């Protein structure tokens, strides 16, 4: 009887494969638009990182998916380079960290008047390209290309207190990455 009780109290076997690359599974799930596979891979990755004492950054699948989709919607053209894609995504992350905007990705993307197409069938149906998913992963793992937290606007026209960077394309025209109107909020 005591042996049966001890067996019931023993921790369950790990739900992850120590040889699996769960980040690769998350990236694949994002490209395919498979939320259940992506969330499962996220959970298994988190379990593996904890169990093995690994210090890789946690990546939330919903954030990976949303950021990949907005990068695709705003800069998904195959001829736009990875830095353009990264810059678009970095503006979203800057907004999340800003005192001027909501602090979740979903809330940032769903703000009225922001990110054309976010609440559309188009956005809902996006299956982002591998390049957009990889840019989102890199950003969520901490990589930055702008390195300027006060850049919180990305638009086809000038906004805020001035242009930080103008990205120009012969087919798409200019995209302006602009500073906040309240840059004093970002002084360190």
C-alpha positions as a printed NumPy array, in Angstrom:
array([[  0.   ,   0.   ,   0.   ],
       [  2.805,   2.424,   0.856],
       [  4.544,   1.661,  -2.467],
       [  1.374,   2.578,  -4.36 ],
       [  1.167,   5.923,  -2.557],
       [  4.819,   6.681,  -3.311],
       [  4.293,   5.931,  -6.999],
       [  1.355,   8.328,  -7.155],
       [  3.388,  11.107,  -5.534],
       [  6.349,  10.748,  -7.91 ],
       [  6.718,  13.593, -10.43 ],
       [  5.407,  12.916, -13.912],
       [  7.895,  12.209, -16.665],
       [  8.946,  15.26 , -18.672],
       [  6.571,  16.147, -21.493],
       [  9.414,  17.31 , -23.705],
       [ 12.019,  15.644, -25.848],
       [ 15.491,  16.831, -24.807],
       [ 16.616,  16.57 , -28.438],
       [ 13.703,  18.524, -29.934],
       [ 14.11 ,  22.059, -31.244],
       [ 10.91 ,  23.589, -29.954],
       [ 11.757,  27.053, -31.263],
       [ 11.944,  25.599, -34.776],
       [  8.539,  24.009, -34.15 ],
       [  7.142,  27.374, -33.02 ],
       [  8.503,  29.071, -36.138],
       [  7.02 ,  26.393, -38.395],
       [  3.66 ,  26.644, -36.626],
       [  3.677,  30.432, -37.114],
       [  4.345,  30.05 , -40.849],
       [  1.478,  27.57 , -41.077],
       [ -0.87 ,  29.56 , -38.836],
       [ -1.199,  26.55 , -36.508],
       [ -1.911,  28.07 , -33.081],
       [ -2.366,  24.785, -31.224],
       [  0.983,  23.414, -32.449],
       [  2.655,  26.732, -31.658],
       [  1.315,  26.922, -28.126],
       [  2.206,  23.266, -27.504],
       [  5.779,  23.882, -28.726],
       [  5.988,  27.013, -26.537],
       [  4.94 ,  25.015, -23.468],
       [  7.355,  22.178, -24.225],
       [ 10.164,  24.683, -24.862],
       [  9.479,  26.402, -21.527],
       [  9.481,  23.042, -19.757],
       [ 12.755,  22.06 , -21.423],
       [ 14.435,  25.382, -20.583],
       [ 13.366,  25.112, -16.943],
       [ 14.226,  21.433, -16.542],
       [ 17.638,  21.802, -18.148],
       [ 18.472,  25.166, -16.568],
       [ 18.887,  26.893, -19.933],
       [ 18.806,  30.686, -20.023],
       [ 17.325,  31.358, -23.46 ],
       [ 14.669,  34.086, -23.556],
       [ 11.072,  32.967, -23.218],
       [  9.049,  33.567, -26.38 ],
       [  5.273,  33.688, -26.214],
       [  3.691,  32.062, -29.275],
       [  0.805,  34.521, -29.484],
       [  3.261,  37.433, -29.507],
       [  5.412,  35.639, -32.09 ],
       [  2.361,  35.118, -34.271],
       [  0.985,  38.656, -33.911],
       [  4.369,  40.287, -34.484],
       [  5.042,  38.049, -37.509],
       [  1.672,  38.939, -38.988],
       [  2.053,  42.699, -38.529],
       [  5.573,  42.586, -39.981],
       [  4.16 ,  40.687, -42.944],
       [  1.243,  43.135, -43.346],
       [  3.485,  46.217, -43.097],
       [  6.77 ,  45.043, -44.64 ],
       [  6.233,  41.549, -46.003],
       [  7.26 ,  42.247, -49.584],
       [  9.997,  39.775, -50.457],
       [ 12.292,  42.484, -51.805],
       [ 12.309,  44.449, -48.524],
       [ 15.369,  43.539, -46.511],
       [ 15.372,  42.039, -43.038],
       [ 16.337,  45.342, -41.388],
       [ 13.158,  46.959, -42.734],
       [ 11.114,  44.067, -41.35 ],
       [ 12.937,  44.248, -38.02 ],
       [ 12.432,  48.022, -37.788],
       [  8.668,  47.678, -38.273],
       [  8.507,  45.041, -35.542],
       [ 10.741,  47.039, -33.234],
       [  8.324,  49.978, -33.364],
       [  5.587,  47.648, -32.069],
       [  7.844,  46.541, -29.196],
       [  8.802,  50.158, -28.478],
       [  5.107,  50.99 , -28.168],
       [  4.591,  48.101, -25.746],
       [  7.427,  49.433, -23.562],
       [  6.254,  53.05 , -23.851],
       [  4.227,  54.891, -21.203],
       [  2.198,  56.405, -24.088],
       [  0.715,  53.157, -25.413],
       [ -0.826,  49.936, -24.11 ],
       [  1.606,  47.351, -22.769],
       [  0.425,  44.242, -24.585],
       [  1.011,  43.45 , -28.228],
       [ -2.635,  42.748, -28.912],
       [ -3.682,  46.084, -27.381],
       [ -1.006,  47.982, -29.31 ],
       [ -2.101,  46.42 , -32.592],
       [ -5.798,  46.906, -31.894],
       [ -5.642,  50.595, -30.975],
       [ -8.089,  52.608, -33.097],
       [ -6.419,  54.144, -36.133],
       [ -3.293,  51.996, -35.843],
       [ -1.997,  49.231, -38.049],
       [ -4.351,  49.27 , -40.995],
       [ -5.889,  45.886, -41.565],
       [ -5.373,  44.551, -38.024],
       [ -9.06 ,  43.889, -37.43 ],
       [ -9.719,  42.764, -40.975],
       [-10.235,  39.339, -42.491],
       [ -6.96 ,  39.959, -44.316],
       [ -5.012,  40.192, -41.053],
       [ -6.832,  37.232, -39.52 ],
       [ -5.936,  35.064, -42.526],
       [ -2.267,  36.015, -42.821],
       [  0.22 ,  33.168, -42.839],
       [  3.456,  35.111, -42.47 ],
       [  6.535,  34.285, -44.492],
       [  9.517,  32.59 , -42.876],
       [ 11.466,  35.879, -43.142],
       [  8.787,  37.744, -41.173],
       [  8.559,  34.993, -38.555],
       [ 12.338,  34.977, -38.169],
       [ 12.414,  38.779, -37.772],
       [  9.745,  38.501, -35.064],
       [ 11.696,  35.744, -33.279],
       [ 14.894,  37.767, -33.318],
       [ 13.084,  40.798, -31.891],
       [ 11.346,  38.788, -29.174],
       [ 14.709,  37.296, -28.227],
       [ 16.067,  40.83 , -27.725],
       [ 17.787,  41.782, -30.988],
       [ 17.311,  45.395, -32.12 ],
       [ 18.17 ,  47.383, -35.252],
       [ 16.926,  50.859, -34.271],
       [ 18.074,  50.89 , -30.658],
       [ 15.946,  53.964, -30.024],
       [ 12.994,  53.384, -27.662],
       [ 11.401,  56.77 , -28.454],
       [ 10.732,  55.669, -32.066],
       [  7.069,  54.759, -31.692],
       [  5.588,  55.651, -35.075],
       [  5.867,  53.887, -38.426],
       [  3.855,  55.398, -41.24 ],
       [  3.827,  56.561, -44.837],
       [  3.979,  60.148, -43.57 ],
       [  5.814,  62.065, -40.859],
       [  4.458,  61.836, -37.307],
       [  5.473,  62.744, -33.776],
       [  8.412,  65.04 , -33.169],
       [ 10.38 ,  64.154, -36.269],
       [ 11.791,  61.464, -38.483],
       [ 14.331,  59.089, -37.002],
       [ 14.715,  57.063, -40.199],
       [ 13.186,  57.102, -43.665],
       [ 13.011,  53.765, -45.444],
       [ 12.588,  54.199, -49.175],
       [ 11.463,  51.726, -51.818],
       [ 10.861,  52.423, -55.515],
       [  7.572,  50.479, -55.505],
       [  6.22 ,  51.357, -52.069],
       [  7.555,  54.87 , -51.562],
       [  8.687,  56.042, -48.145],
       [  8.037,  54.62 , -44.722],
       [  8.929,  56.967, -41.88 ],
       [ 10.028,  55.777, -38.473],
       [  9.359,  58.706, -36.159],
       [ 10.029,  59.778, -32.614],
       [  7.364,  60.26 , -30.012],
       [  5.987,  63.773, -29.548],
       [  7.068,  63.352, -25.919],
       [ 10.69 ,  62.313, -26.221],
       [ 11.341,  63.529, -22.664],
       [  9.485,  60.399, -21.464],
       [ 12.29 ,  58.263, -22.898],
       [ 15.298,  60.079, -21.433],
       [ 17.365,  57.712, -19.335]])
